[in-house]
């Protein structure tokens, strides 16, 4: 949401590009501002990384967000680029045996959030009269507080919550962690959207079952 509020022309580009553009935008947002900044890893054997020897048993800190902006790997690493040849080529969910098992559900949720925002909120932008956001916390980071405006009179207190308000001329205050509100909003989504999220959730449950002791 921070990217939508701060990158001129991006909302129009996503609306004109449809579902494919939204999917690519979600991957770019994950690459630029993934939820987990770093992960500790213990070396199972001696290995050299970037010219530095990491001995067996030593702990190394893998900073995924730093790798996601590697200028050797990505052209214009700090910019949103919807035309990258491999949009999922990032470390926000990691790879291999320790890859995030909930990534399909996360992608489905993010894509639906962005789609609803674009559909219901016009000219979304930061509220110049509110406290500006900053990139906060240590491990699980996000832009907060996130206050926005839409149209002439709608003001939003997004605060990093994964929920959006109906486009009404009244003040909308979206409180983080309100499961009742989130559930009501979900029931109003088209069947295509809810079925996709259900499928992703079922896949997550199946994966968790297979990986349990």
XYZ file of N, CA and C in Angstrom:
639
model
N 0.831 -1.199 0.000
C 0.000 0.000 0.000
C 0.870 1.256 0.000
N 1.988 1.226 0.702
C 2.889 2.374 0.712
C 3.343 2.704 -0.710
N 3.680 1.692 -1.476
C 4.108 1.928 -2.852
C 2.990 2.549 -3.682
N 1.765 2.078 -3.498
C 0.636 2.642 -4.235
C 0.431 4.110 -3.903
N 0.677 4.472 -2.655
C 0.450 5.840 -2.212
C 1.567 6.795 -2.607
N 2.729 6.271 -2.962
C 3.894 7.142 -3.135
C 4.520 7.107 -4.530
N 4.054 6.237 -5.415
C 4.648 6.166 -6.756
C 3.675 6.749 -7.784
N 3.928 7.953 -8.276
C 3.020 8.589 -9.241
C 2.833 7.731 -10.489
N 1.595 7.604 -10.913
C 1.287 6.867 -12.128
C 1.156 5.374 -11.950
N 1.568 4.845 -10.808
C 1.550 3.394 -10.614
C 0.129 2.849 -10.577
N -0.793 3.538 -9.923
C -2.174 3.057 -9.844
C -2.805 2.951 -11.221
N -2.587 3.946 -12.067
C -3.141 3.905 -13.425
C -2.507 2.780 -14.233
N -1.222 2.567 -14.039
C -0.526 1.493 -14.750
C -1.083 0.130 -14.360
N -1.384 -0.051 -13.088
C -1.929 -1.326 -12.619
C -3.361 -1.522 -13.123
N -4.154 -0.476 -13.121
C -5.537 -0.604 -13.607
C -5.553 -0.963 -15.084
N -4.694 -0.345 -15.862
C -4.668 -0.629 -17.299
C -4.064 -1.995 -17.596
N -3.196 -2.478 -16.721
C -2.532 -3.760 -16.952
C -3.309 -4.961 -16.477
N -4.354 -4.747 -15.653
C -5.204 -5.847 -15.220
C -4.532 -6.782 -14.229
N -5.030 -8.028 -14.196
C -4.590 -9.008 -13.197
C -3.097 -9.318 -13.300
N -2.581 -9.379 -14.523
C -1.155 -9.687 -14.689
C -0.289 -8.607 -14.072
N -0.663 -7.354 -14.278
C 0.102 -6.246 -13.698
C 0.036 -6.277 -12.177
N -1.133 -6.606 -11.624
C -1.275 -6.687 -10.173
C -0.393 -7.794 -9.612
N -0.370 -8.949 -10.263
C 0.472 -10.054 -9.812
C 1.950 -9.649 -9.809
N 2.369 -8.973 -10.863
C 3.765 -8.542 -10.947
C 4.075 -7.460 -9.911
N 3.108 -6.603 -9.661
C 3.302 -5.575 -8.646
C 3.468 -6.188 -7.257
N 2.679 -7.199 -6.951
C 2.811 -7.875 -5.663
C 4.214 -8.450 -5.508
N 4.750 -9.051 -6.564
C 6.102 -9.601 -6.478
C 7.139 -8.494 -6.272
N 6.941 -7.363 -6.933
C 7.864 -6.249 -6.756
C 7.787 -5.679 -5.344
N 6.580 -5.610 -4.789
C 6.436 -5.106 -3.422
C 7.092 -6.065 -2.430
N 6.971 -7.373 -2.684
C 7.637 -8.359 -1.836
C 9.159 -8.246 -1.955
N 9.626 -8.007 -3.158
C 11.069 -7.859 -3.364
C 11.607 -6.619 -2.646
N 10.904 -5.508 -2.765
C 11.384 -4.250 -2.203
C 11.193 -4.159 -0.690
N 10.040 -4.636 -0.211
C 9.718 -4.494 1.206
C 9.128 -5.790 1.757
N 9.846 -6.878 1.603
C 9.395 -8.157 2.135
C 9.201 -8.083 3.642
N 8.313 -8.881 4.199
C 7.986 -8.757 5.623
C 9.093 -9.172 6.572
N 9.959 -10.084 6.150
C 11.036 -10.576 7.019
C 12.373 -10.077 6.474
N 13.094 -9.320 7.292
C 14.330 -8.698 6.826
C 15.480 -9.697 6.744
N 15.613 -10.555 7.746
C 16.762 -11.464 7.763
C 16.385 -12.777 8.435
N 17.237 -13.786 8.200
C 17.098 -15.086 8.844
C 18.478 -15.602 9.237
N 18.638 -16.116 10.459
C 19.919 -16.738 10.834
C 20.005 -18.152 10.263
N 21.185 -18.528 9.832
C 21.412 -19.857 9.290
C 22.717 -20.422 9.858
N 22.715 -21.708 10.201
C 23.893 -22.378 10.737
C 24.542 -23.201 9.619
N 25.825 -22.984 9.410
C 26.540 -23.688 8.346
C 26.694 -25.169 8.707
N 26.320 -26.036 7.785
C 26.456 -27.479 7.991
C 27.835 -27.979 7.597
N 28.586 -27.141 6.906
C 29.959 -27.462 6.535
C 30.697 -26.151 6.247
N 32.000 -26.214 6.137
C 32.770 -25.025 5.785
C 32.340 -24.557 4.395
N 32.112 -23.270 4.266
C 31.700 -22.733 2.973
C 32.188 -21.301 2.849
N 32.555 -20.926 1.646
C 32.999 -19.555 1.400
C 31.872 -18.772 0.747
N 31.529 -17.630 1.346
C 30.459 -16.775 0.831
C 31.012 -15.374 0.635
N 31.042 -14.923 -0.608
C 31.537 -13.577 -0.881
C 32.968 -13.347 -0.433
N 33.782 -14.395 -0.514
C 35.176 -14.271 -0.127
C 35.428 -14.426 1.359
N 34.385 -14.742 2.132
C 34.514 -14.920 3.579
C 34.241 -16.380 3.934
N 35.142 -16.981 4.714
C 34.971 -18.367 5.120
C 34.017 -18.455 6.306
N 32.938 -19.210 6.134
C 32.018 -19.508 7.224
C 32.255 -20.965 7.608
N 32.694 -21.182 8.833
C 33.043 -22.527 9.259
C 31.817 -23.307 9.718
N 31.918 -24.611 9.664
C 30.837 -25.487 10.108
C 30.442 -25.152 11.547
N 29.129 -24.998 11.759
C 28.620 -24.685 13.088
C 28.469 -23.210 13.370
N 29.076 -22.366 12.545
C 28.937 -20.926 12.736
C 27.586 -20.433 12.204
N 27.112 -19.348 12.770
C 25.839 -18.762 12.353
C 26.087 -17.596 11.407
N 25.391 -17.608 10.304
C 25.442 -16.506 9.347
C 24.056 -15.882 9.256
N 24.007 -14.580 9.089
C 22.738 -13.870 8.961
C 22.477 -13.594 7.489
N 21.436 -14.216 6.955
C 21.050 -13.998 5.557
C 20.069 -12.826 5.498
N 20.501 -11.701 4.923
C 19.654 -10.510 4.821
C 18.962 -10.531 3.468
N 17.743 -11.061 3.467
C 17.026 -11.244 2.212
C 16.723 -9.955 1.495
N 16.338 -8.915 2.222
C 15.986 -7.656 1.566
C 17.196 -7.011 0.900
N 18.385 -7.241 1.444
C 19.592 -6.722 0.807
C 19.851 -7.454 -0.505
N 19.691 -8.771 -0.486
C 19.860 -9.556 -1.706
C 18.817 -9.173 -2.757
N 17.619 -8.813 -2.306
C 16.547 -8.455 -3.240
C 16.802 -7.145 -3.976
N 17.792 -6.383 -3.520
C 18.131 -5.121 -4.185
C 19.560 -5.147 -4.742
N 20.050 -6.324 -4.983
C 21.406 -6.479 -5.511
C 21.465 -5.889 -6.928
N 22.256 -4.833 -7.151
C 22.309 -4.223 -8.490
C 22.926 -5.129 -9.548
N 23.667 -6.132 -9.107
C 24.214 -7.090 -10.071
C 23.105 -7.990 -10.599
N 22.119 -8.251 -9.772
C 21.018 -9.161 -10.130
C 19.862 -8.433 -10.816
N 19.594 -7.195 -10.373
C 18.411 -6.483 -10.858
C 18.795 -5.124 -11.453
N 18.241 -4.829 -12.607
C 18.350 -3.482 -13.146
C 17.400 -2.570 -12.358
N 17.845 -1.364 -12.082
C 17.043 -0.413 -11.294
C 16.473 -1.108 -10.053
N 17.328 -1.590 -9.169
C 16.883 -2.429 -8.046
C 15.938 -1.735 -7.072
N 15.965 -0.395 -7.005
C 15.115 0.321 -6.053
C 13.795 0.781 -6.656
N 13.539 0.418 -7.895
C 12.332 0.864 -8.585
C 11.348 -0.282 -8.785
N 10.057 0.075 -8.901
C 9.020 -0.904 -9.248
C 9.072 -1.112 -10.756
N 9.384 -2.301 -11.185
C 9.484 -2.640 -12.604
C 8.557 -3.817 -12.886
N 7.445 -3.547 -13.559
C 6.460 -4.588 -13.841
C 6.846 -5.455 -15.030
N 7.973 -5.156 -15.654
C 8.395 -5.907 -16.845
C 9.604 -6.793 -16.586
N 9.893 -7.079 -15.351
C 11.034 -7.967 -15.071
C 10.756 -9.352 -15.655
N 11.777 -9.955 -16.227
C 11.590 -11.239 -16.916
C 11.249 -12.370 -15.952
N 11.718 -12.269 -14.710
C 11.428 -13.310 -13.710
C 10.911 -12.620 -12.445
N 9.634 -12.262 -12.402
C 9.114 -11.460 -11.281
C 9.218 -12.136 -9.915
N 9.247 -13.470 -9.879
C 9.343 -14.165 -8.585
C 10.781 -14.476 -8.184
N 11.713 -13.882 -8.872
C 13.124 -14.101 -8.577
C 13.555 -13.182 -7.426
N 13.124 -13.534 -6.211
C 13.510 -12.785 -5.020
C 13.517 -13.739 -3.825
N 14.003 -13.249 -2.685
C 14.191 -14.105 -1.516
C 13.192 -13.820 -0.393
N 12.102 -13.157 -0.680
C 11.163 -12.798 0.381
C 10.507 -14.018 1.019
N 10.374 -15.117 0.261
C 9.851 -16.364 0.825
C 10.931 -17.435 0.931
N 12.155 -17.057 0.552
C 13.286 -17.977 0.536
C 13.041 -19.145 -0.435
N 14.022 -20.064 -0.488
C 13.966 -21.173 -1.436
C 14.231 -22.488 -0.723
N 13.963 -23.575 -1.428
C 14.348 -24.889 -0.939
C 13.476 -25.408 0.185
N 14.069 -26.261 1.031
C 13.315 -26.956 2.076
C 12.733 -26.002 3.109
N 13.326 -24.833 3.277
C 12.858 -23.878 4.281
C 12.075 -22.725 3.671
N 11.603 -22.892 2.460
C 10.767 -21.861 1.845
C 9.449 -21.744 2.604
N 8.869 -20.561 2.618
C 7.623 -20.313 3.328
C 6.496 -21.174 2.761
N 5.865 -21.983 3.608
C 4.779 -22.848 3.136
C 3.491 -22.072 2.888
N 3.407 -20.860 3.394
C 2.187 -20.066 3.211
C 2.276 -19.053 2.096
N 3.278 -19.169 1.219
C 3.482 -18.135 0.213
C 2.335 -18.047 -0.796
N 1.703 -19.162 -1.136
C 0.582 -19.104 -2.078
C -0.587 -18.320 -1.485
N -0.862 -18.557 -0.201
C -1.930 -17.827 0.473
C -1.581 -16.348 0.589
N -0.346 -16.052 0.936
C 0.086 -14.660 1.058
C -0.061 -13.922 -0.261
N 0.357 -14.562 -1.349
C 0.231 -13.928 -2.667
C -1.239 -13.686 -3.024
N -2.090 -14.664 -2.761
C -3.510 -14.515 -3.077
C -4.123 -13.361 -2.297
N -3.787 -13.258 -1.018
C -4.323 -12.181 -0.181
C -3.835 -10.825 -0.664
N -2.541 -10.712 -0.943
C -1.985 -9.434 -1.392
C -2.586 -9.000 -2.725
N -2.739 -9.947 -3.645
C -3.316 -9.603 -4.941
C -4.754 -9.133 -4.813
N -5.522 -9.755 -3.923
C -6.910 -9.338 -3.736
C -6.988 -7.978 -3.044
N -6.122 -7.732 -2.076
C -6.098 -6.431 -1.417
C -5.835 -5.330 -2.434
N -4.814 -5.513 -3.249
C -4.472 -4.502 -4.249
C -5.611 -4.324 -5.243
N -6.220 -5.419 -5.684
C -7.320 -5.336 -6.648
C -8.504 -4.555 -6.094
N -8.852 -4.809 -4.828
C -9.981 -4.114 -4.210
C -9.660 -2.628 -4.029
N -8.442 -2.328 -3.601
C -8.046 -0.930 -3.437
C -8.156 -0.183 -4.760
N -7.640 -0.769 -5.820
C -7.690 -0.120 -7.128
C -9.120 0.027 -7.639
N -9.964 -0.932 -7.292
C -11.347 -0.914 -7.762
C -12.197 0.116 -7.021
N -11.928 0.316 -5.732
C -12.827 1.121 -4.908
C -12.292 2.488 -4.514
N -10.994 2.685 -4.601
C -10.409 3.939 -4.135
C -9.687 4.637 -5.286
N -10.143 5.827 -5.626
C -9.537 6.592 -6.707
C -8.524 7.587 -6.151
N -7.493 7.844 -6.946
C -6.510 8.867 -6.603
C -6.008 8.681 -5.176
N -5.607 7.468 -4.845
C -5.124 7.171 -3.499
C -3.739 7.783 -3.308
N -3.540 8.480 -2.186
C -2.288 9.189 -1.937
C -2.093 9.358 -0.439
N -0.872 9.705 -0.037
C -0.605 9.975 1.359
C -1.369 11.216 1.817
N -1.797 11.189 3.057
C -2.486 12.343 3.635
C -1.430 13.353 4.083
N -1.364 14.522 3.431
C -0.320 15.496 3.789
C -0.500 16.097 5.171
N -1.698 15.965 5.758
C -1.970 16.546 7.071
C -1.749 15.560 8.214
N -1.375 14.328 7.893
C -1.190 13.300 8.916
C 0.299 13.014 9.120
N 0.609 12.280 10.169
C 1.988 11.895 10.441
C 2.538 11.058 9.293
N 3.691 11.403 8.751
C 4.243 10.626 7.638
C 4.689 9.241 8.095
N 4.638 8.248 7.214
C 5.039 6.890 7.608
C 6.551 6.729 7.658
N 6.984 5.743 8.425
C 8.393 5.366 8.461
C 8.476 3.848 8.483
N 9.611 3.341 8.035
C 9.817 1.887 7.950
C 10.251 1.393 9.323
N 9.342 0.753 10.061
C 9.541 0.489 11.478
C 9.759 -0.993 11.803
N 10.142 -1.197 13.030
C 10.385 -2.486 13.666
C 11.738 -3.061 13.257
N 12.050 -4.243 13.811
C 13.390 -4.819 13.652
C 13.398 -5.997 12.690
N 12.595 -7.009 12.988
C 12.570 -8.195 12.132
C 11.412 -8.138 11.139
N 10.175 -7.990 11.671
C 8.993 -7.891 10.817
C 8.695 -6.414 10.595
N 9.144 -5.852 9.486
C 9.073 -4.416 9.278
C 7.908 -4.038 8.369
N 7.422 -2.820 8.548
C 6.342 -2.301 7.691
C 6.318 -0.785 7.792
N 5.618 -0.160 6.848
C 5.474 1.300 6.832
C 4.296 1.676 7.719
N 4.579 2.426 8.798
C 3.538 2.852 9.725
C 3.905 4.197 10.341
N 2.883 4.982 10.726
C 1.458 4.845 10.386
C 1.238 5.195 8.915
N 0.215 4.636 8.325
C -0.028 4.838 6.907
C -1.392 5.495 6.725
N -1.383 6.816 6.612
C -2.613 7.584 6.439
C -2.732 8.020 4.984
N -3.905 7.797 4.405
C -4.091 8.143 3.007
C -5.348 8.944 2.751
N -5.436 9.462 1.542
C -6.633 10.151 1.079
C -7.032 9.594 -0.274
N -8.337 9.601 -0.518
C -8.868 9.141 -1.795
C -9.936 10.126 -2.239
N -9.833 10.590 -3.480
C -10.808 11.552 -3.976
C -10.713 12.868 -3.231
N -11.855 13.522 -3.055
C -11.879 14.835 -2.438
C -11.971 14.788 -0.916
N -12.687 13.797 -0.371
C -12.991 13.876 1.058
C -12.706 12.617 1.874
N -12.457 11.485 1.222
C -12.247 10.248 1.979
C -10.850 10.207 2.570
N -10.791 10.021 3.891
C -9.513 9.891 4.582
C -9.418 8.488 5.169
N -8.230 7.879 5.061
C -8.027 6.501 5.483
C -6.899 6.420 6.501
N -7.129 5.660 7.551
C -6.064 5.339 8.497
C -5.718 3.873 8.295
N -4.848 3.599 7.337
C -4.538 2.221 6.952
C -3.642 1.542 7.979
N -2.639 2.262 8.463
C -1.765 1.772 9.536
C -1.143 0.417 9.245
N -0.953 0.097 7.953
C -0.322 -1.159 7.604
C -1.238 -2.348 7.652
N -2.542 -2.142 7.953
C -3.473 -3.256 8.041
C -3.840 -3.762 6.663
N -4.080 -5.067 6.557
C -4.444 -5.682 5.286
C -5.955 -5.628 5.090
N -6.518 -4.442 5.186
C -7.955 -4.255 5.036
C -8.190 -2.929 4.349
N -9.265 -2.814 3.578
C -9.572 -1.544 2.922
C -10.994 -1.137 3.236
N -11.265 0.145 3.132
C -12.588 0.656 3.453
C -13.431 0.787 2.204
N -14.758 0.793 2.380
C -15.646 1.112 1.282
C -15.472 2.580 0.940
N -15.574 2.909 -0.329
C -15.367 4.287 -0.764
C -16.597 5.120 -0.450
N -16.689 5.613 0.756
C -17.762 6.495 1.175
C -17.147 7.822 1.555
N -17.916 8.898 1.598
C -17.370 10.211 1.947
C -17.112 10.374 3.430
N -17.295 9.327 4.229
C -17.104 9.430 5.662
C -15.715 8.953 6.052
N -15.287 9.357 7.204
C -13.970 8.961 7.719
C -13.939 7.460 7.955
N -12.885 6.798 7.453
C -12.744 5.352 7.635
C -11.534 5.093 8.503
N -11.724 4.441 9.605
C -10.622 4.089 10.491
C -10.516 2.576 10.534
N -9.441 2.049 9.980
C -9.261 0.600 9.869
C -8.309 0.152 10.961
N -8.804 -0.543 11.929
C -7.983 -0.950 13.050
C -7.280 -2.274 12.745
N -6.019 -2.292 13.020
C -5.219 -3.478 12.770
C -5.691 -4.627 13.652
N -5.760 -5.808 13.061
C -6.119 -6.990 13.827
C -7.573 -7.057 14.217
N -8.480 -6.639 13.328
C -9.913 -6.702 13.604
C -10.500 -7.854 12.794
N -10.513 -9.076 13.328
C -10.937 -10.239 12.540
C -12.388 -10.168 12.106
N -13.255 -9.554 12.920
C -14.660 -9.460 12.537
C -14.844 -8.626 11.294
N -14.151 -7.484 11.244
C -14.251 -6.613 10.076
C -13.663 -7.301 8.851
N -12.484 -7.928 9.052
C -11.844 -8.612 7.927
C -12.737 -9.719 7.376
N -13.412 -10.459 8.267
C -14.289 -11.549 7.828
C -15.480 -11.012 7.039
N -16.044 -9.897 7.507
C -17.185 -9.320 6.784
C -16.770 -8.852 5.406
N -15.553 -8.251 5.307
C -15.089 -7.782 4.001
C -14.862 -8.979 3.081
N -14.330 -10.062 3.625
C -14.039 -11.233 2.802
C -15.318 -11.821 2.227
N -16.403 -11.835 2.994
C -17.644 -12.420 2.507
C -18.245 -11.608 1.379
N -17.821 -10.359 1.222
C -18.355 -9.523 0.158
C -17.537 -9.609 -1.126
N -16.428 -10.336 -1.092
C -15.629 -10.493 -2.292
C -16.331 -11.435 -3.271
N -16.121 -11.239 -4.587
C -16.680 -12.164 -5.566
C -16.234 -13.595 -5.316
N -17.042 -14.539 -5.774
C -16.755 -15.953 -5.525
C -15.394 -16.361 -6.067
N -14.991 -15.778 -7.204
C -13.694 -16.129 -7.783
C -12.572 -15.832 -6.805
N -12.675 -14.699 -6.097
C -11.613 -14.301 -5.193
C -11.580 -15.176 -3.943
N -12.747 -15.406 -3.345
C -12.772 -16.203 -2.132
C -12.373 -17.643 -2.411
N -12.765 -18.185 -3.568
C -12.405 -19.565 -3.881
C -10.902 -19.696 -4.085
N -10.281 -18.672 -4.670
C -8.841 -18.726 -4.862
C -8.103 -18.702 -3.531
N -8.553 -17.852 -2.601
C -7.919 -17.805 -1.294
C -8.169 -19.086 -0.515
N -9.355 -19.683 -0.688
C -9.646 -20.955 -0.027
C -8.720 -22.049 -0.536
N -8.486 -22.054 -1.863
C -7.601 -23.055 -2.447
C -6.182 -22.889 -1.915
N -5.735 -21.635 -1.797
C -4.393 -21.383 -1.276
C -4.302 -21.811 0.187
N -5.359 -21.536 0.962
C -5.361 -21.922 2.375
C -5.353 -23.436 2.517
N -6.134 -24.129 1.682
C -6.152 -25.594 1.727
C -4.780 -26.165 1.388
N -4.099 -25.530 0.425
C -2.759 -25.968 0.081
C -1.794 -25.771 1.233
N -1.960 -24.663 1.964
C -1.128 -24.410 3.131
C -1.383 -25.471 4.202
N -2.645 -25.789 4.457
C -2.979 -26.774 5.476
C -2.423 -28.144 5.106
N -2.518 -28.490 3.820
C -2.004 -29.768 3.352
C -0.495 -29.844 3.534
N 0.189 -28.728 3.194
C 1.642 -28.698 3.326
C 2.050 -28.815 4.787
N 1.336 -28.120 5.655
C 1.668 -28.182 7.084
C 1.470 -29.584 7.633
N 0.429 -30.278 7.128
C 0.160 -31.641 7.579
C 1.277 -32.579 7.164
N 1.767 -32.411 5.912
C 2.815 -33.288 5.420
C 4.135 -33.052 6.139
N 4.364 -31.797 6.627
C 5.620 -31.491 7.278
C 5.596 -31.671 8.790
N 4.442 -32.055 9.339
C 4.351 -32.211 10.780
C 4.982 -33.540 11.201
N 5.482 -33.621 12.448
C 6.138 -34.871 12.898
C 5.172 -36.049 12.906
